[in-house]
Structures are given as structure tokens and as C-alpha cells.
Amino acid sequence: MTTVHTFSTLLFFCSLFSASLIIAKVQHHDFVIQETPVKRLCKTRNAITVNGMLPGPTLEVNNGDTLEVKVHNRARYNITIHWHGVRQIRTGWADGPEFVTQCPIRPGKSYTYRFTIQGQEGTLWWHAHSSWLRATVYGALIIHPTPGSSFPFPKPDRQTALMLGEWWNANPVDVINQATRTGAAPNISDAYTINGQPGDLYNCSTKDTVVVPINSGETSLLRVINAALNQPLFFTVANHKLTVVGADASYLKPFTTKVLMLGPGQTTDVLLTADQPPKRYYIAARAYQSAQNAPFDNTTTTAILQYKKTTTTSKPIMPVLPAFNDTNTVTSFSRKFKSLRNVVVPKTIDDNLFFTIGLGLDNCPKNFPKSRCQGLNGTRFTASMNNVSFVLPSNFSLLQAHSNGIPGVFTTDFPAKPPVKFDYTGNNISRALFQPVKGTKLYKLKYGSRVQVVLQDTNIVTSENHPIHLHGYDFYIVGEGFGNFNPKKDTSKFNLVDPPLRNTVAVPVNGWAVIRFVADNPGVWLMHCHLDVHIKWGLAMAFLVDNGVGELETLEAPPHDLPIC
């Protein structure tokens, strides 16, 4: 009897094991980074692309699959690839931010990113994480449910990824390099794009406008990704309602809206039902601009939702988009986000952190000519978190320095709170607070620590909606509001039942957001503003999360082909 029981148990585990082998796959891909002639807005220029495509290849995987992507750098710039939103459990070497988890892939060299998708379903994306190369080096990462399971909503008839981007007629690397030389803000983009195309409203763009086909009565899952470099964007489809069902590869309680707002880095999954007269309808996106008196690209990108059997000569119906500065629409939209089910949110907090985020002005160094200090009043623009303007190392990556015990690359004294308490969102902030200190400062977390971070916008130079992205983690957004965060009043309003799980939080302009997570992924993890101009100015920091106990709580060894500096 015992033998039969043991044999049946063995069979059971064997069948489980074989099922897991069938279900979980290893996908191999090659990404060739290369210069490709690209024509947009009547002009042709060489753009850095992956495999000659803009956007780059869409990767489709199942929850549980492993990806091995070999990146061959045949361009003239150093490059890395970041897998935005992938948890990278114990595989920090594959995360991708330049000089944080790896040294860059030099021209002529290659590197293979190896990682497994664990417990994530929905829409993520990948992009370059060096200079401003992500302007054209990006693509969608679609994670389907594990075979045998399904969406928590009726299966859609079709699915479409819509990547919102920004296009410069100039080389984006030259744009940011010029701004770095002058200390001024970089030139704004010349167009926004949907799947790489500006659309009908721009010169020389009509024939390449993206068309999204649909049949009357069908439901389509639109996977919307904001891949723009520097601009939060409103998104809508003329005359159609959008049912939000997920964001950042986490499911949400469905809610209906006419307009989305996505900060750069964020993704939103929506269901659209073709319940209107069979015509052509514009899909449109344009700027949400919260920073006062700052120049921005005020154009509108479009694609076309086209019902089958519609004549292509008929003019598409144009939607109404919110005003550029419509913060009320953004607020009402973001407050509808709730996790699909009740979740376990850390209640007891081990590391209670308060981070100010915002801009600043560096006084012009005495040895600089005026041409290098073209920020406000003869200064140079900068940015910081808790008055520390983050400086990336150049000889080692932070993870390499941590893993190998290399001294002098970083310190672990990033402040848990601002060095000076002030009226963060007031109008009369002392100029003495405008100039941050520069440093490569990390904040150390013990494995398993329960962390709360208050992200407080400041009105230094100008307040702004900042999309703050944390690498290596998802986090619960338990609260957000305007003005200065008040722990006595605001903590009682936290949603600790079903807050949304995100990897990028849009911190309200002149306001705050509070996030919570458990530090269960060892490594060095960048937290930064996903407006690329701000990360270049120093609006970033990094967490150093210690190993826990045993192999499953320990960072893997570095791969043999890790790029050297």
C-alpha cells in the first residue's frame, strides 16, 4: 500500500514537472542596434533602431517564460536595454540602466539579457537606457496569461499595442548633448507618434498613418504605452468609451473613461467595443503639460480606428481632447485605479522615507563662459531628490561595485528625509534651496524590509507632474494629494485594501504620492523621474537591497558576458 501511494505521488509530481516544462518556454531573440534611414515630417535622417524597425520588435511571452535577448551593438553609441517593469527577481544584472546594473555595450560588442517573467501579466515594454537613445530604441513586451488560464475579463476579439512616442528632426543625442553643454532646457520634440508614425495632422505623414481595423460588435484590447521621452500624454478614441482593465502589467477593477493620461513609462490596458456607426475614428494623443511657463510640443498625433467595409476616403471623426493643463481630468482618472482584488499591503513600516522631488538651478561655475550657463538668470538647470542631484559613475556600474566590494564608487548615505524642512509647494521658496549637492548616494535596505516612500513634489523653479519609476519592484500607490503631505491628516485617507500595483507613479503637480513595497529583491535598483531630461539633470537615487538568507534570497552571480567598462 505504501509503495503504491509513493508511486502515485511520484507520478503526480512527475506530471506537474512535465506540465511546467511544457508551459514555461525559453525564448531567444537577437536585437541588432544599427543606424537606419528614417523619413518623418518630410525629412530623412539616420535613427538608431533595433533590427531596422521603429518601434522595435514586439516581444510576446507567457507568464513564467524566460527571455534570452542577445543585443549586438552595431551603432556608434554605447547602449543598454532596460526591460521596463520586469521584476528581475535575483537577475539585477539584466535590468539594464547604464552604470547602475551594468556598464554599457560598446560599439561592436554584444551582451545577452537573461531573465524570467514571474507573476506578471499584461503590458510592459523595453527601451534603451543610455543618453536619449530610447527616443527611437523601444518596443512592446506583451505578457499573456499562463497557458490554461485566462484574462479576468471576457476574451477580446483582437489585441493591438499602441506605443506613444516623440520624434525629433534632429538627432536626439545631439539635442541632449547641446543642452548639457549650455545648461539650458533641451529643444522640444517636433512630433508625437503612434507606433512610430505622427499621423494625418503633420506634414508628409498621411499615407503612413497607423490604421487599427475592427468589425462592428467586436471588442478590442488596446495596450497603450507612453514611450515619449519627456511628456505625459492624454489619449482618447473619438466617440468610443474605454474600459480600463490593467496598468503596468497588473489587473485593475474595470472602470470606464473617455480619456487616459499616461506619464512616460506607464502602460494602460483598455477594452474598446465597436458599438458606433461603421466609420473611421481618430485615435489621438497630445500633451498634458503641468509645468507653468515651460515650452512644450503642443501638436497632436493620430491613428485611425477603421470599421471594416468603410471607405478609406471618408474623413475620420476627430475627438475632443482635454486642455493641455487639465489637472482635474488627470486627478479624477488616477483616483479610479484600484487593484482587481483585495491585496496584502505592508501595514507595519520598517523604513519610513520622505523624498522631495523637483528641479533646481546650479550657479554658473566661475570657469564657465556665459554660453554654458543659459538656464534661468545665467544658471544651469539641475534636479534632485532630497537635495541630492544624482551622478552616475563612469568606471564601474553600481551593482558591480556593490557585488565586488569596490570602494569609492558610491556611498550609502542618501538621506531618509530632506535636509531642510520648508513649504515644499509654496510660492516663496528661498533661493538658498535651489542649488542641490551632487553625489552618488544610495539608500540601504535590509532584505524583507517593509518600505514606505512619500514622494513630495516641490515648487523650486516650477512644480510639475513627475512620473517616478522604480526598477526591480512593483509598489502599491496607497495615497496621493495636493500641497504638502501631512502625515497626521493624510495617512488616515490611505487605501490599504485594494490600492493599484504600479511600477511608475505620476506624482501630482504641486502634490504628493505615497508608495509601499517589501524589499524582497536583492541588488541595486534605480528610482528616477521618467522624464528623460530630469534624469539627465539628476532627479534620481538608488536603493541597495541586501541579500537575504539562502540561494532564493540572493542575487545571482554576474553573467560571463557582462560588459566591462
XYZ file of C-alpha atoms in Angstrom:
565
model
C 0.000 0.000 0.000
C 2.790 2.366 0.932
C 4.604 1.555 -2.321
C 1.523 2.321 -4.441
C 0.993 5.584 -2.566
C 4.618 6.591 -3.067
C 4.488 5.651 -6.753
C 1.281 7.628 -7.326
C 2.789 10.601 -5.524
C 5.859 10.308 -7.728
C 3.673 10.182 -10.823
C 1.795 13.263 -9.615
C 4.990 15.279 -9.172
C 6.374 14.000 -12.483
C 3.224 15.135 -14.250
C 3.475 18.533 -12.548
C 7.122 18.777 -13.572
C 6.399 17.793 -17.185
C 3.480 20.244 -17.286
C 5.761 23.018 -16.097
C 8.266 22.067 -18.797
C 5.540 22.327 -21.425
C 4.159 25.580 -20.078
C 7.336 27.568 -19.404
C 9.352 28.297 -22.530
C 12.728 29.875 -23.192
C 12.559 32.428 -25.991
C 15.698 33.512 -27.869
C 15.859 36.826 -29.726
C 18.548 38.878 -31.429
C 18.473 42.675 -31.239
C 20.799 44.410 -33.710
C 21.372 48.045 -32.771
C 22.004 49.903 -36.004
C 21.615 53.184 -37.855
C 18.602 53.171 -40.175
C 17.432 55.907 -42.579
C 14.004 57.028 -41.319
C 11.762 59.552 -43.068
C 9.364 61.572 -40.934
C 7.859 65.065 -41.413
C 9.272 65.324 -44.974
C 12.867 64.775 -43.795
C 15.109 61.689 -43.721
C 17.721 61.151 -41.017
C 19.647 58.212 -39.679
C 17.975 56.943 -36.486
C 19.271 54.317 -34.067
C 16.920 51.326 -34.257
C 16.611 47.671 -33.303
C 16.619 45.397 -36.361
C 15.869 48.416 -38.577
C 12.401 48.821 -37.019
C 10.678 51.832 -35.404
C 9.238 50.914 -32.957
C 11.394 47.851 -32.416
C 10.138 44.248 -32.290
C 7.182 43.391 -30.077
C 8.056 40.511 -27.762
C 5.148 38.253 -26.771
C 5.623 35.858 -23.872
C 3.566 33.937 -21.339
C 3.738 34.486 -17.613
C 6.528 32.120 -16.496
C 8.556 32.233 -19.714
C 12.264 33.044 -19.829
C 13.703 35.539 -22.288
C 17.236 35.476 -23.678
C 17.847 38.540 -25.826
C 21.292 38.965 -27.378
C 21.969 42.618 -28.140
C 24.547 43.267 -30.875
C 25.691 46.903 -30.903
C 26.475 47.902 -34.487
C 25.824 51.594 -33.888
C 28.292 54.336 -32.916
C 26.947 54.915 -29.396
C 27.217 52.955 -26.167
C 23.862 51.365 -25.348
C 21.956 49.286 -22.805
C 18.406 47.881 -22.884
C 16.019 48.131 -19.907
C 13.038 45.777 -19.553
C 10.663 48.314 -18.074
C 8.531 46.879 -15.272
C 10.020 43.367 -15.290
C 10.637 42.410 -11.646
C 14.040 40.815 -12.418
C 13.910 38.636 -9.293
C 17.577 37.954 -8.424
C 18.574 38.875 -12.019
C 19.561 42.504 -11.476
C 22.410 42.107 -13.994
C 19.726 42.020 -16.715
C 17.868 45.171 -15.641
C 19.784 47.434 -17.997
C 20.261 51.019 -16.736
C 23.686 52.243 -17.805
C 26.278 52.354 -14.995
C 23.651 51.172 -12.482
C 23.391 47.414 -13.138
C 25.884 47.153 -15.988
C 28.469 49.033 -17.990
C 27.251 49.903 -21.485
C 27.527 47.643 -24.509
C 30.278 49.324 -26.533
C 30.092 49.645 -30.337
C 30.993 46.310 -31.891
C 30.243 44.341 -28.703
C 27.265 42.244 -27.563
C 25.511 41.180 -24.355
C 22.743 38.658 -23.652
C 19.952 39.659 -21.264
C 18.563 36.586 -19.471
C 15.532 36.807 -17.178
C 12.242 35.102 -16.313
C 8.790 36.685 -16.182
C 7.380 35.774 -12.757
C 3.800 36.502 -11.713
C 3.204 39.336 -14.157
C 0.523 39.588 -16.870
C -0.366 42.476 -19.140
C 1.620 45.146 -20.930
C 5.216 46.175 -20.279
C 7.859 47.445 -22.674
C 11.596 47.672 -23.306
C 13.771 50.640 -24.187
C 17.326 51.924 -24.357
C 18.651 53.268 -21.040
C 21.613 55.285 -22.343
C 21.593 59.005 -23.194
C 18.441 59.795 -25.231
C 18.598 56.678 -27.405
C 15.207 55.498 -26.181
C 13.666 58.155 -28.466
C 13.858 55.503 -31.207
C 15.026 52.330 -29.407
C 11.881 50.901 -27.800
C 9.231 48.223 -28.232
C 6.329 46.443 -26.534
C 6.638 43.466 -24.168
C 3.294 41.629 -24.049
C 2.817 39.094 -21.247
C -0.064 36.685 -21.828
C -1.589 34.544 -19.069
C -0.039 31.144 -18.412
C -1.432 28.542 -20.884
C -4.594 27.091 -19.408
C -5.519 30.304 -17.570
C -7.276 33.366 -18.961
C -7.881 37.074 -18.600
C -10.107 38.158 -15.675
C -12.401 39.741 -18.284
C -14.103 38.361 -21.435
C -11.546 37.386 -24.048
C -11.253 40.201 -26.602
C -11.729 39.561 -30.317
C -8.428 41.237 -31.138
C -5.468 42.933 -29.443
C -3.376 45.930 -30.519
C -0.338 47.560 -28.914
C -0.272 51.345 -29.345
C 3.075 52.923 -28.457
C 3.047 56.696 -27.989
C 6.385 58.279 -28.826
C 8.203 61.531 -29.551
C 10.106 62.438 -32.705
C 12.874 64.973 -33.231
C 14.010 66.028 -36.704
C 17.453 66.424 -35.133
C 19.468 63.564 -33.655
C 18.113 63.226 -30.059
C 21.619 62.506 -28.733
C 22.763 65.842 -30.204
C 19.730 67.552 -28.628
C 20.572 66.434 -25.077
C 24.312 66.928 -25.573
C 23.712 70.524 -26.651
C 21.518 71.125 -23.581
C 24.196 69.610 -21.344
C 26.768 71.992 -22.847
C 24.610 75.111 -22.498
C 22.875 74.346 -19.201
C 19.545 75.227 -20.822
C 16.467 73.071 -21.312
C 16.685 70.827 -24.404
C 14.746 71.642 -27.561
C 11.212 70.256 -27.604
C 10.193 67.456 -29.969
C 8.822 68.079 -33.466
C 6.020 65.497 -33.275
C 4.363 62.833 -31.202
C 3.854 59.421 -32.761
C 1.630 56.350 -32.511
C 3.575 53.192 -33.381
C 6.294 55.378 -34.858
C 4.040 57.451 -37.143
C 2.959 61.071 -36.489
C -0.378 60.792 -38.313
C -2.616 62.901 -40.535
C -2.177 66.249 -38.785
C 1.531 66.575 -39.649
C 3.221 67.357 -42.958
C 4.102 64.405 -45.244
C 2.570 61.913 -42.815
C -0.927 60.999 -44.055
C -0.070 57.936 -46.177
C 1.759 56.241 -43.266
C -0.852 56.960 -40.583
C -1.434 53.822 -38.479
C -4.798 52.117 -39.134
C -6.387 49.893 -36.482
C -9.067 47.674 -38.085
C -12.169 46.471 -36.252
C -15.509 44.824 -37.081
C -18.811 46.142 -35.770
C -19.644 44.467 -32.465
C -16.076 43.338 -31.769
C -14.164 44.139 -28.594
C -10.500 45.033 -28.928
C -7.878 45.093 -26.180
C -5.766 48.206 -26.711
C -2.400 48.074 -24.940
C -1.406 51.737 -24.641
C 2.221 52.564 -23.764
C 3.679 56.029 -23.215
C 7.184 55.736 -24.668
C 7.584 59.520 -25.071
C 10.822 60.910 -23.684
C 9.604 63.939 -21.784
C 5.840 64.334 -21.993
C 2.828 62.954 -20.112
C 0.089 62.397 -22.694
C -3.691 62.375 -22.896
C -5.120 59.573 -25.064
C -8.621 59.097 -26.462
C -10.629 57.489 -29.281
C -13.359 59.566 -30.936
C -16.918 58.635 -29.835
C -15.808 55.454 -28.027
C -15.671 54.567 -24.367
C -12.566 52.923 -22.946
C -12.820 50.339 -20.164
C -9.586 50.279 -18.171
C -8.708 46.719 -17.068
C -4.986 46.857 -16.315
C -1.891 49.013 -15.950
C 1.843 48.247 -15.698
C 1.116 44.500 -16.043
C -1.299 44.374 -13.091
C -5.056 43.883 -13.331
C -7.488 46.561 -12.111
C -11.143 46.793 -11.167
C -12.618 47.761 -14.539
C -13.822 51.341 -14.955
C -14.989 53.313 -17.972
C -13.497 56.581 -19.163
C -13.273 58.691 -22.308
C -9.688 59.832 -21.711
C -6.483 58.230 -20.434
C -3.451 60.049 -19.059
C -0.152 58.208 -19.128
C 3.134 59.514 -17.816
C 6.233 58.385 -19.709
C 6.928 54.771 -18.731
C 3.330 53.913 -17.865
C 1.119 51.394 -19.673
C -2.677 51.071 -19.618
C -4.781 48.202 -20.984
C -8.281 49.152 -22.161
C -11.186 47.351 -23.793
C -12.917 49.143 -26.660
C -16.179 47.843 -28.115
C -17.041 48.743 -31.715
C -20.564 49.947 -30.940
C -20.650 53.073 -33.137
C -21.768 53.568 -36.764
C -19.219 51.908 -39.088
C -16.990 54.858 -39.935
C -13.407 55.989 -39.342
C -12.495 57.455 -35.950
C -9.313 59.173 -34.867
C -7.249 57.686 -32.064
C -5.437 60.750 -30.706
C -2.840 61.777 -28.130
C -1.439 65.119 -27.065
C 0.390 66.706 -24.151
C -0.650 67.032 -20.545
C 1.522 69.978 -19.531
C 1.595 70.735 -15.806
C 4.768 72.862 -15.592
C 3.900 76.531 -15.921
C 5.718 78.696 -18.486
C 7.770 75.753 -19.789
C 7.838 75.288 -23.584
C 6.323 72.022 -24.842
C 5.286 70.277 -28.047
C 1.591 71.188 -28.448
C 0.916 69.042 -31.540
C -1.469 66.068 -31.758
C -0.641 62.581 -33.030
C -3.335 60.399 -34.576
C -4.034 56.880 -35.752
C -7.336 55.689 -37.251
C -9.822 53.180 -35.822
C -11.370 51.885 -39.036
C -14.515 49.792 -39.139
C -14.484 47.092 -41.829
C -16.262 47.929 -45.109
C -15.681 51.646 -44.535
C -14.434 53.692 -47.460
C -10.906 54.910 -46.852
C -11.723 58.245 -48.452
C -14.118 59.297 -45.677
C -12.665 61.826 -43.231
C -12.124 60.368 -39.741
C -14.108 61.811 -36.831
C -11.927 63.923 -34.520
C -12.242 63.506 -30.718
C -12.249 66.258 -28.122
C -9.085 66.173 -26.006
C -8.681 67.837 -22.602
C -6.959 71.212 -22.332
C -3.176 70.892 -22.054
C -3.217 71.878 -18.367
C -6.345 69.941 -17.336
C -5.111 68.588 -13.999
C -8.687 67.954 -12.811
C -9.158 65.299 -15.516
C -5.829 63.697 -14.537
C -6.819 63.601 -10.864
C -10.276 62.090 -11.416
C -8.722 59.488 -13.739
C -5.920 58.410 -11.386
C -8.232 58.134 -8.381
C -10.286 55.435 -10.126
C -7.357 52.994 -10.105
C -7.894 50.068 -7.748
C -6.443 46.545 -7.762
C -8.789 43.876 -9.104
C -8.889 42.099 -5.734
C -8.064 42.990 -2.144
C -4.310 42.863 -1.638
C -1.830 42.462 1.199
C -0.305 45.902 1.748
C 2.530 46.341 4.286
C 0.898 47.823 7.402
C 3.924 47.933 9.701
C 6.686 50.058 8.175
C 10.410 49.432 8.798
C 11.805 52.201 6.557
C 9.635 55.325 6.515
C 11.113 57.612 3.852
C 10.244 61.118 2.688
C 11.727 62.195 -0.673
C 11.350 65.644 -2.169
C 11.495 65.612 -5.964
C 11.956 68.582 -8.233
C 14.112 70.944 -10.217
C 16.916 73.293 -9.226
C 19.445 75.786 -10.556
C 23.210 75.440 -10.357
C 25.124 78.685 -10.098
C 27.399 79.217 -13.077
C 30.901 77.865 -12.284
C 33.494 80.639 -12.341
C 35.478 78.966 -15.112
C 32.403 78.618 -17.409
C 31.638 81.184 -20.149
C 28.105 82.635 -20.269
C 27.353 80.377 -23.244
C 27.456 77.392 -20.865
C 25.008 78.943 -18.361
C 21.840 79.531 -20.353
C 19.404 78.395 -17.672
C 17.280 80.916 -15.743
C 19.192 84.105 -14.864
C 22.551 82.812 -16.039
C 22.397 79.454 -14.210
C 22.385 75.798 -15.287
C 19.267 73.638 -14.868
C 19.542 70.734 -12.451
C 17.217 68.413 -10.499
C 17.348 66.380 -7.307
C 15.745 64.089 -4.753
C 16.158 65.211 -1.132
C 18.545 67.910 -2.368
C 20.938 65.308 -3.857
C 21.490 65.572 -7.614
C 22.354 62.024 -8.676
C 25.643 61.454 -10.505
C 26.204 58.152 -12.322
C 29.651 56.538 -12.005
C 31.718 56.055 -15.159
C 34.330 53.399 -14.321
C 32.125 50.725 -12.739
C 28.415 50.016 -12.501
C 26.883 50.435 -9.049
C 25.884 46.758 -8.927
C 29.379 45.680 -9.940
C 30.916 47.902 -7.247
C 28.491 46.546 -4.634
C 28.914 42.904 -5.666
C 32.710 43.067 -5.791
C 33.213 45.360 -2.809
C 34.886 48.086 -4.893
C 35.332 51.203 -2.701
C 34.924 54.820 -3.750
C 32.177 54.302 -6.356
C 29.174 55.223 -4.173
C 28.172 55.985 -0.604
C 25.131 54.670 1.322
C 24.163 57.953 2.985
C 21.225 59.006 0.820
C 19.045 60.957 3.287
C 15.783 59.395 4.528
C 14.233 62.877 4.629
C 15.036 66.305 3.185
C 17.990 68.043 4.886
C 15.810 71.153 5.338
C 12.087 71.213 6.014
C 10.291 74.016 4.119
C 6.978 74.874 2.472
C 7.611 72.479 -0.416
C 4.770 73.668 -2.637
C 4.786 77.348 -1.589
C 5.460 80.325 -3.828
C 8.251 81.951 -1.809
C 10.926 79.266 -1.551
C 14.344 80.587 -0.531
C 16.866 80.729 -3.384
C 19.312 79.067 -0.987
C 17.325 75.842 -1.574
C 17.615 75.978 -5.374
C 21.137 74.508 -5.623
C 21.400 70.813 -4.667
C 24.575 68.900 -3.836
C 25.888 66.387 -6.361
C 26.560 62.816 -5.271
C 26.290 59.090 -5.933
C 24.354 58.281 -2.786
C 22.385 55.045 -2.257
C 19.870 54.148 0.446
C 20.461 50.731 2.019
C 17.555 48.372 2.735
C 17.628 45.064 4.591
C 16.119 42.115 2.731
C 12.414 41.886 3.631
C 12.181 45.456 4.898
C 8.705 46.977 4.606
C 9.148 50.344 2.944
C 7.013 53.464 2.627
C 8.155 56.366 0.457
C 6.403 59.743 0.431
C 7.208 61.398 -2.917
C 6.744 65.148 -2.470
C 6.835 67.495 -5.474
C 8.414 70.902 -4.888
C 7.809 74.310 -6.434
C 11.518 75.023 -6.835
C 11.804 76.634 -10.310
C 8.391 75.127 -11.127
C 6.183 72.327 -9.877
C 5.368 69.528 -12.298
C 3.736 66.111 -12.578
C 6.713 63.727 -12.264
C 6.423 60.066 -13.391
C 8.620 58.290 -10.824
C 9.761 54.796 -11.847
C 11.280 52.190 -9.520
C 13.384 49.454 -11.102
C 13.143 45.865 -9.849
C 9.852 46.361 -7.997
C 6.154 46.960 -8.258
C 4.665 49.082 -5.490
C 1.247 49.957 -4.122
C 0.147 53.574 -4.514
C -1.694 53.994 -1.198
C -2.406 57.711 -1.432
C -1.941 60.919 -3.377
C -2.952 64.544 -2.970
C -2.044 68.187 -3.443
C 0.004 70.574 -1.333
C 2.419 69.379 1.342
C 1.980 65.845 2.670
C 0.625 65.934 6.243
C 1.107 62.565 7.989
C -1.425 63.423 10.688
C -4.243 64.198 8.246
C -3.333 62.282 5.090
C -2.371 58.853 6.490
C -5.952 58.172 7.563
C -7.054 58.522 3.907
C -4.704 55.788 2.616
C -6.200 52.924 0.629
C -4.781 49.826 2.317
C -7.437 47.479 0.905
C -7.152 47.498 -2.908
C -4.582 50.116 -3.986
C -3.217 49.823 -7.532
C 0.072 47.996 -8.124
C 2.341 50.021 -10.446
C 5.984 50.444 -11.416
C 5.665 54.139 -12.304
C 3.654 56.681 -10.300
C 2.593 60.059 -11.685
C 3.249 62.308 -8.679
C 0.659 65.128 -8.856
C 1.859 68.605 -9.777
C 2.438 70.586 -6.567
C 1.405 67.486 -4.641
C 2.485 64.118 -3.304
C 2.092 60.358 -3.685
C 2.820 57.585 -1.182
C 4.031 54.146 -2.219
C 4.680 50.935 -0.255
C 6.629 47.796 -1.119
C 8.570 44.950 0.506
C 12.307 44.893 -0.287
C 12.385 41.245 -1.424
C 14.661 41.587 -4.461
C 18.390 41.953 -3.708
C 20.502 44.269 -5.851
C 20.891 47.934 -6.766
C 17.670 49.453 -8.040
C 17.344 52.880 -9.633
C 14.438 55.153 -8.765
C 14.091 58.122 -11.094
C 11.866 60.537 -12.925
C 10.937 59.069 -16.321
C 11.089 62.468 -17.989
C 14.498 61.826 -19.519
C 15.576 65.463 -19.281
C 15.126 65.221 -15.494
C 17.164 62.029 -15.031
C 19.961 63.690 -17.000
C 19.734 66.623 -14.554
C 19.950 64.270 -11.550
C 16.363 63.509 -10.475
C 17.225 60.000 -9.309
C 18.535 57.836 -6.467
C 19.095 54.116 -5.968
C 18.227 51.541 -3.332
C 20.816 48.964 -2.320
C 18.888 45.899 -1.143
C 20.928 43.355 0.830
C 20.805 39.627 0.179
C 18.552 37.614 2.453
C 19.108 34.037 3.629
C 19.834 31.221 1.200
C 20.031 30.997 -2.586
C 16.455 32.134 -3.300
C 17.059 35.420 -1.457
C 20.480 36.094 -3.001
C 21.471 37.993 -6.150
C 22.664 35.653 -8.875
C 26.333 35.734 -9.912
C 27.113 38.094 -12.801
C 26.908 36.518 -16.277
C 30.178 35.697 -18.071
C 29.488 38.187 -20.887
C 28.675 41.181 -18.658
C 30.121 44.250 -20.436
C 33.309 45.650 -18.952
C 33.885 49.356 -18.547
